[in-house]
mmCIF file of C-alpha atoms in Angstrom:
data_model
loop_
_atom_site.group_PDB
_atom_site.id
_atom_site.type_symbol
_atom_site.label_atom_id
_atom_site.label_comp_id
_atom_site.label_asym_id
_atom_site.label_seq_id
_atom_site.Cartn_x
_atom_site.Cartn_y
_atom_site.Cartn_z
ATOM 1 C CA UNK A 1 -109.576 -25.328 -31.596
ATOM 2 C CA UNK A 2 -111.103 -22.820 -29.150
ATOM 3 C CA UNK A 3 -113.417 -25.024 -27.068
ATOM 4 C CA UNK A 4 -114.857 -22.881 -24.240
ATOM 5 C CA UNK A 5 -113.809 -19.243 -24.165
ATOM 6 C CA UNK A 6 -114.465 -16.860 -21.233
ATOM 7 C CA UNK A 7 -114.225 -13.106 -21.259
ATOM 8 C CA UNK A 8 -112.910 -11.135 -19.501
ATOM 9 C CA UNK A 9 -110.041 -13.012 -17.780
ATOM 10 C CA UNK A 10 -109.721 -10.514 -14.950
ATOM 11 C CA UNK A 11 -111.990 -7.844 -13.524
ATOM 12 C CA UNK A 12 -112.106 -5.577 -10.486
ATOM 13 C CA UNK A 13 -115.398 -4.108 -9.408
ATOM 14 C CA UNK A 14 -116.525 -1.770 -6.679
ATOM 15 C CA UNK A 15 -119.385 -2.867 -4.460
ATOM 16 C CA UNK A 16 -122.724 -2.196 -6.106
ATOM 17 C CA UNK A 17 -121.409 -2.160 -9.700
ATOM 18 C CA UNK A 18 -122.739 -4.518 -12.295
ATOM 19 C CA UNK A 19 -121.075 -6.645 -14.913
ATOM 20 C CA UNK A 20 -121.600 -9.511 -17.316
ATOM 21 C CA UNK A 21 -119.312 -12.456 -17.885
ATOM 22 C CA UNK A 22 -119.457 -14.066 -21.315
ATOM 23 C CA UNK A 23 -118.965 -17.733 -22.100
ATOM 24 C CA UNK A 24 -118.805 -18.980 -25.659
ATOM 25 C CA UNK A 25 -118.384 -22.564 -26.892
ATOM 26 C CA UNK A 26 -117.832 -23.798 -30.415
ATOM 27 C CA UNK A 27 -118.566 -27.471 -29.853
ATOM 28 C CA UNK A 28 -122.345 -27.277 -30.454
ATOM 29 C CA UNK A 29 -122.982 -28.410 -26.872
ATOM 30 C CA UNK A 30 -126.479 -28.309 -25.454
ATOM 31 C CA UNK A 31 -125.556 -27.996 -21.806
ATOM 32 C CA UNK A 32 -123.708 -25.030 -20.299
ATOM 33 C CA UNK A 33 -122.828 -24.289 -16.676
ATOM 34 C CA UNK A 34 -121.440 -21.528 -14.498
ATOM 35 C CA UNK A 35 -119.343 -22.480 -11.425
ATOM 36 C CA UNK A 36 -117.438 -20.499 -8.827
ATOM 37 C CA UNK A 37 -114.312 -21.618 -7.140
ATOM 38 C CA UNK A 38 -113.302 -20.290 -3.741
ATOM 39 C CA UNK A 39 -110.232 -21.179 -1.634
ATOM 40 C CA UNK A 40 -110.795 -24.167 0.584
ATOM 41 C CA UNK A 41 -114.033 -25.042 -1.134
ATOM 42 C CA UNK A 42 -114.885 -27.190 -4.101
ATOM 43 C CA UNK A 43 -116.379 -25.692 -7.242
ATOM 44 C CA UNK A 44 -120.040 -24.830 -6.760
ATOM 45 C CA UNK A 45 -122.712 -24.590 -9.429
ATOM 46 C CA UNK A 46 -124.332 -21.200 -9.817
ATOM 47 C CA UNK A 47 -126.690 -21.664 -12.797
ATOM 48 C CA UNK A 48 -126.901 -23.984 -15.747
ATOM 49 C CA UNK A 49 -128.758 -24.344 -19.056
ATOM 50 C CA UNK A 50 -129.910 -27.503 -20.844
ATOM 51 C CA UNK A 51 -130.407 -25.742 -24.191
ATOM 52 C CA UNK A 52 -130.983 -22.435 -25.968
ATOM 53 C CA UNK A 53 -133.536 -20.317 -24.164
ATOM 54 C CA UNK A 54 -133.415 -22.344 -20.955
ATOM 55 C CA UNK A 55 -131.819 -21.606 -17.540
ATOM 56 C CA UNK A 56 -131.989 -23.248 -14.168
ATOM 57 C CA UNK A 57 -130.688 -22.558 -10.673
ATOM 58 C CA UNK A 58 -127.781 -24.445 -9.258
ATOM 59 C CA UNK A 59 -126.407 -24.699 -5.726
ATOM 60 C CA UNK A 60 -125.563 -20.984 -5.130
ATOM 61 C CA UNK A 61 -127.706 -18.838 -7.478
ATOM 62 C CA UNK A 62 -128.386 -15.798 -5.267
ATOM 63 C CA UNK A 63 -127.045 -12.510 -6.588
ATOM 64 C CA UNK A 64 -126.572 -13.834 -10.163
ATOM 65 C CA UNK A 65 -128.644 -13.959 -13.255
ATOM 66 C CA UNK A 66 -128.005 -15.798 -16.545
ATOM 67 C CA UNK A 67 -129.234 -15.864 -20.100
ATOM 68 C CA UNK A 68 -128.852 -18.275 -23.025
ATOM 69 C CA UNK A 69 -130.199 -16.469 -26.008
ATOM 70 C CA UNK A 70 -127.922 -18.302 -28.414
ATOM 71 C CA UNK A 71 -126.894 -21.906 -28.150
ATOM 72 C CA UNK A 72 -123.179 -21.069 -28.198
ATOM 73 C CA UNK A 73 -123.277 -18.346 -25.526
ATOM 74 C CA UNK A 74 -124.085 -18.375 -21.832
ATOM 75 C CA UNK A 75 -123.969 -15.062 -19.953
ATOM 76 C CA UNK A 76 -123.578 -14.583 -16.210
ATOM 77 C CA UNK A 77 -124.644 -11.236 -14.747
ATOM 78 C CA UNK A 78 -124.019 -9.604 -11.422
ATOM 79 C CA UNK A 79 -126.526 -6.816 -10.931
ATOM 80 C CA UNK A 80 -125.061 -5.391 -7.729
ATOM 81 C CA UNK A 81 -121.678 -6.863 -6.903
ATOM 82 C CA UNK A 82 -120.808 -7.696 -3.298
ATOM 83 C CA UNK A 83 -117.416 -8.580 -1.746
ATOM 84 C CA UNK A 84 -118.709 -12.099 -1.176
ATOM 85 C CA UNK A 85 -118.784 -12.533 -4.938
ATOM 86 C CA UNK A 86 -115.003 -12.246 -5.195
ATOM 87 C CA UNK A 87 -114.106 -15.571 -6.741
ATOM 88 C CA UNK A 88 -112.853 -17.361 -9.803
ATOM 89 C CA UNK A 89 -115.699 -18.083 -12.177
ATOM 90 C CA UNK A 90 -115.615 -21.005 -14.603
ATOM 91 C CA UNK A 91 -117.924 -21.782 -17.468
ATOM 92 C CA UNK A 92 -118.309 -25.332 -18.713
ATOM 93 C CA UNK A 93 -120.229 -27.146 -21.410
ATOM 94 C CA UNK A 94 -121.185 -30.707 -22.279
ATOM 95 C CA UNK A 95 -122.958 -32.375 -25.194
ATOM 96 C CA UNK A 96 -125.401 -34.128 -22.897
ATOM 97 C CA UNK A 97 -126.235 -34.001 -19.233
ATOM 98 C CA UNK A 98 -123.393 -34.554 -16.796
ATOM 99 C CA UNK A 99 -124.739 -37.956 -15.879
ATOM 100 C CA UNK A 100 -123.080 -39.364 -18.991
ATOM 101 C CA UNK A 101 -120.847 -36.714 -20.501
ATOM 102 C CA UNK A 102 -117.503 -35.099 -19.654
ATOM 103 C CA UNK A 103 -117.438 -31.421 -18.949
ATOM 104 C CA UNK A 104 -115.283 -29.023 -20.917
ATOM 105 C CA UNK A 105 -114.148 -25.927 -18.958
ATOM 106 C CA UNK A 106 -113.045 -22.424 -19.867
ATOM 107 C CA UNK A 107 -109.901 -20.925 -18.350
ATOM 108 C CA UNK A 108 -111.770 -18.879 -15.811
ATOM 109 C CA UNK A 109 -112.451 -15.252 -14.866
ATOM 110 C CA UNK A 110 -110.813 -13.826 -11.741
ATOM 111 C CA UNK A 111 -113.211 -11.334 -10.213
ATOM 112 C CA UNK A 112 -112.430 -9.056 -7.307
ATOM 113 C CA UNK A 113 -115.151 -6.982 -5.630
ATOM 114 C CA UNK A 114 -113.802 -4.170 -3.417
ATOM 115 C CA UNK B 1 -126.042 -32.832 0.902
ATOM 116 C CA UNK B 2 -123.201 -34.643 -0.935
ATOM 117 C CA UNK B 3 -119.831 -34.056 0.693
ATOM 118 C CA UNK B 4 -116.687 -34.879 -1.253
ATOM 119 C CA UNK B 5 -113.342 -35.178 0.540
ATOM 120 C CA UNK B 6 -109.870 -35.548 -0.931
ATOM 121 C CA UNK B 7 -106.921 -36.567 1.163
ATOM 122 C CA UNK B 8 -104.098 -35.560 1.193
ATOM 123 C CA UNK B 9 -104.461 -31.921 0.292
ATOM 124 C CA UNK B 10 -100.930 -31.919 -1.098
ATOM 125 C CA UNK B 11 -98.470 -34.615 -2.165
ATOM 126 C CA UNK B 12 -94.826 -34.477 -3.353
ATOM 127 C CA UNK B 13 -93.191 -37.499 -5.002
ATOM 128 C CA UNK B 14 -89.990 -38.111 -6.941
ATOM 129 C CA UNK B 15 -90.260 -38.628 -10.635
ATOM 130 C CA UNK B 16 -91.011 -42.222 -11.614
ATOM 131 C CA UNK B 17 -92.964 -43.156 -8.578
ATOM 132 C CA UNK B 18 -96.405 -44.664 -8.795
ATOM 133 C CA UNK B 19 -98.977 -42.841 -6.646
ATOM 134 C CA UNK B 20 -102.563 -42.974 -5.513
ATOM 135 C CA UNK B 21 -104.942 -40.081 -4.939
ATOM 136 C CA UNK B 22 -108.006 -40.622 -2.825
ATOM 137 C CA UNK B 23 -111.571 -39.344 -2.956
ATOM 138 C CA UNK B 24 -114.471 -40.125 -0.691
ATOM 139 C CA UNK B 25 -118.088 -39.116 -0.816
ATOM 140 C CA UNK B 26 -120.905 -39.330 1.628
ATOM 141 C CA UNK B 27 -123.917 -40.258 -0.521
ATOM 142 C CA UNK B 28 -123.562 -43.418 -2.571
ATOM 143 C CA UNK B 29 -126.532 -42.574 -4.831
ATOM 144 C CA UNK B 30 -124.430 -41.251 -7.678
ATOM 145 C CA UNK B 31 -124.636 -41.362 -11.455
ATOM 146 C CA UNK B 32 -120.973 -40.993 -12.055
ATOM 147 C CA UNK B 33 -117.664 -39.827 -10.744
ATOM 148 C CA UNK B 34 -115.207 -37.732 -12.681
ATOM 149 C CA UNK B 35 -111.550 -36.930 -12.142
ATOM 150 C CA UNK B 36 -110.211 -33.569 -13.340
ATOM 151 C CA UNK B 37 -106.850 -31.977 -13.590
ATOM 152 C CA UNK B 38 -106.346 -28.207 -12.967
ATOM 153 C CA UNK B 39 -103.191 -26.357 -13.830
ATOM 154 C CA UNK B 40 -102.440 -23.006 -12.076
ATOM 155 C CA UNK B 41 -104.473 -20.187 -13.580
ATOM 156 C CA UNK B 42 -106.278 -22.473 -15.919
ATOM 157 C CA UNK B 43 -109.525 -24.313 -16.243
ATOM 158 C CA UNK B 44 -110.228 -27.975 -15.478
ATOM 159 C CA UNK B 45 -109.512 -30.804 -17.856
ATOM 160 C CA UNK B 46 -111.605 -33.933 -17.565
ATOM 161 C CA UNK B 47 -109.382 -37.007 -17.196
ATOM 162 C CA UNK B 48 -111.688 -39.926 -16.569
ATOM 163 C CA UNK B 49 -115.402 -40.474 -16.080
ATOM 164 C CA UNK B 50 -116.678 -43.582 -14.287
ATOM 165 C CA UNK B 51 -120.339 -44.455 -14.579
ATOM 166 C CA UNK B 52 -122.037 -45.771 -11.432
ATOM 167 C CA UNK B 53 -122.288 -49.216 -13.025
ATOM 168 C CA UNK B 54 -118.525 -49.360 -13.692
ATOM 169 C CA UNK B 55 -115.694 -50.248 -11.370
ATOM 170 C CA UNK B 56 -112.808 -48.565 -13.129
ATOM 171 C CA UNK B 57 -111.600 -46.581 -16.121
ATOM 172 C CA UNK B 58 -108.174 -46.317 -17.653
ATOM 173 C CA UNK B 59 -106.479 -43.756 -19.846
ATOM 174 C CA UNK B 60 -102.785 -44.133 -20.504
ATOM 175 C CA UNK B 61 -100.906 -44.012 -17.241
ATOM 176 C CA UNK B 62 -104.075 -43.166 -15.329
ATOM 177 C CA UNK B 63 -106.467 -45.613 -13.741
ATOM 178 C CA UNK B 64 -109.501 -44.620 -11.667
ATOM 179 C CA UNK B 65 -111.508 -46.989 -9.561
ATOM 180 C CA UNK B 66 -114.914 -46.550 -7.977
ATOM 181 C CA UNK B 67 -116.454 -48.334 -5.007
ATOM 182 C CA UNK B 68 -119.976 -46.917 -4.569
ATOM 183 C CA UNK B 69 -120.816 -49.002 -1.516
ATOM 184 C CA UNK B 70 -117.945 -47.598 0.471
ATOM 185 C CA UNK B 71 -118.157 -44.145 -1.071
ATOM 186 C CA UNK B 72 -114.557 -44.152 -2.347
ATOM 187 C CA UNK B 73 -112.631 -43.602 -5.533
ATOM 188 C CA UNK B 74 -108.907 -43.692 -6.212
ATOM 189 C CA UNK B 75 -106.828 -42.241 -9.071
ATOM 190 C CA UNK B 76 -103.687 -44.231 -9.723
ATOM 191 C CA UNK B 77 -100.902 -42.534 -11.660
ATOM 192 C CA UNK B 78 -98.141 -44.834 -12.923
ATOM 193 C CA UNK B 79 -94.586 -43.751 -13.471
ATOM 194 C CA UNK B 80 -95.157 -40.098 -12.464
ATOM 195 C CA UNK B 81 -93.597 -37.275 -14.534
ATOM 196 C CA UNK B 82 -92.938 -33.610 -13.708
ATOM 197 C CA UNK B 83 -95.650 -32.784 -16.273
ATOM 198 C CA UNK B 84 -98.154 -34.512 -14.003
ATOM 199 C CA UNK B 85 -97.738 -31.716 -11.434
ATOM 200 C CA UNK B 86 -101.126 -30.112 -10.993
ATOM 201 C CA UNK B 87 -104.179 -30.185 -8.733
ATOM 202 C CA UNK B 88 -106.396 -33.155 -9.163
ATOM 203 C CA UNK B 89 -110.107 -32.822 -8.370
ATOM 204 C CA UNK B 90 -112.751 -35.459 -8.097
ATOM 205 C CA UNK B 91 -116.442 -34.730 -8.550
ATOM 206 C CA UNK B 92 -119.563 -36.782 -8.198
ATOM 207 C CA UNK B 93 -122.947 -36.374 -9.854
ATOM 208 C CA UNK B 94 -125.663 -37.193 -7.379
ATOM 209 C CA UNK B 95 -128.584 -39.036 -8.894
ATOM 210 C CA UNK B 96 -131.049 -36.574 -10.345
ATOM 211 C CA UNK B 97 -129.153 -33.467 -9.184
ATOM 212 C CA UNK B 98 -127.698 -32.465 -12.602
ATOM 213 C CA UNK B 99 -124.892 -30.988 -10.614
ATOM 214 C CA UNK B 100 -121.296 -32.097 -9.951
ATOM 215 C CA UNK B 101 -120.160 -31.913 -6.322
ATOM 216 C CA UNK B 102 -116.448 -31.235 -6.225
ATOM 217 C CA UNK B 103 -113.804 -32.029 -3.678
ATOM 218 C CA UNK B 104 -111.162 -29.410 -2.839
ATOM 219 C CA UNK B 105 -108.452 -31.313 -4.686
ATOM 220 C CA UNK B 106 -104.999 -32.794 -4.115
ATOM 221 C CA UNK B 107 -102.066 -30.623 -5.262
ATOM 222 C CA UNK B 108 -99.480 -32.972 -6.729
ATOM 223 C CA UNK B 109 -95.849 -32.047 -7.212
ATOM 224 C CA UNK B 110 -93.583 -34.479 -9.058
ATOM 225 C CA UNK B 111 -89.925 -33.667 -8.387
ATOM 226 C CA UNK B 112 -87.477 -34.254 -11.236
#
């Protein structure tokens, strides 16, 4: 009964380092999303995907890249981490677009960039 | 840009009380509104989804209403329990945006 699984759960990076966050879902959902959550702000959409092989920019895409090579996986990459990217990152998925379907979230990745 | 506001930011109530959480949004052109629950250190769990054509949704002790014209939604929790303690977030999907705009949440504490 895994649902949406994110790895890693915690990570500390130095400025300029790169890393990839992995999101995996076992519900055969078409849509997947990456959000970041910062204190005092609502969750903000970074990138999303409407199906295998597709990606699209969200509200705050700068400094991030994504890939959806397999339907069940959605990867978020930081090529050159900056302190402003310190945040909690959440992956989510849905069977259809969010106009009609509930989102299912992972438990998050706490990222600190020093 | 869609702005979503939740007031109050924090609320404490004794067990058994009925309570109302508020959400307001600036742009009434929305597809739907969702209420989520977030427990500390965990992800969000979707509680209720109200389509723009609907006025309310109910699930157990939870009832959410939507008034698009005034840009408001409420989440009513009946007979609150300590297990209801969490942060409650509302989010709206603006027409055509394929993006949920989230409020900053109301942190609820139910005191036994």
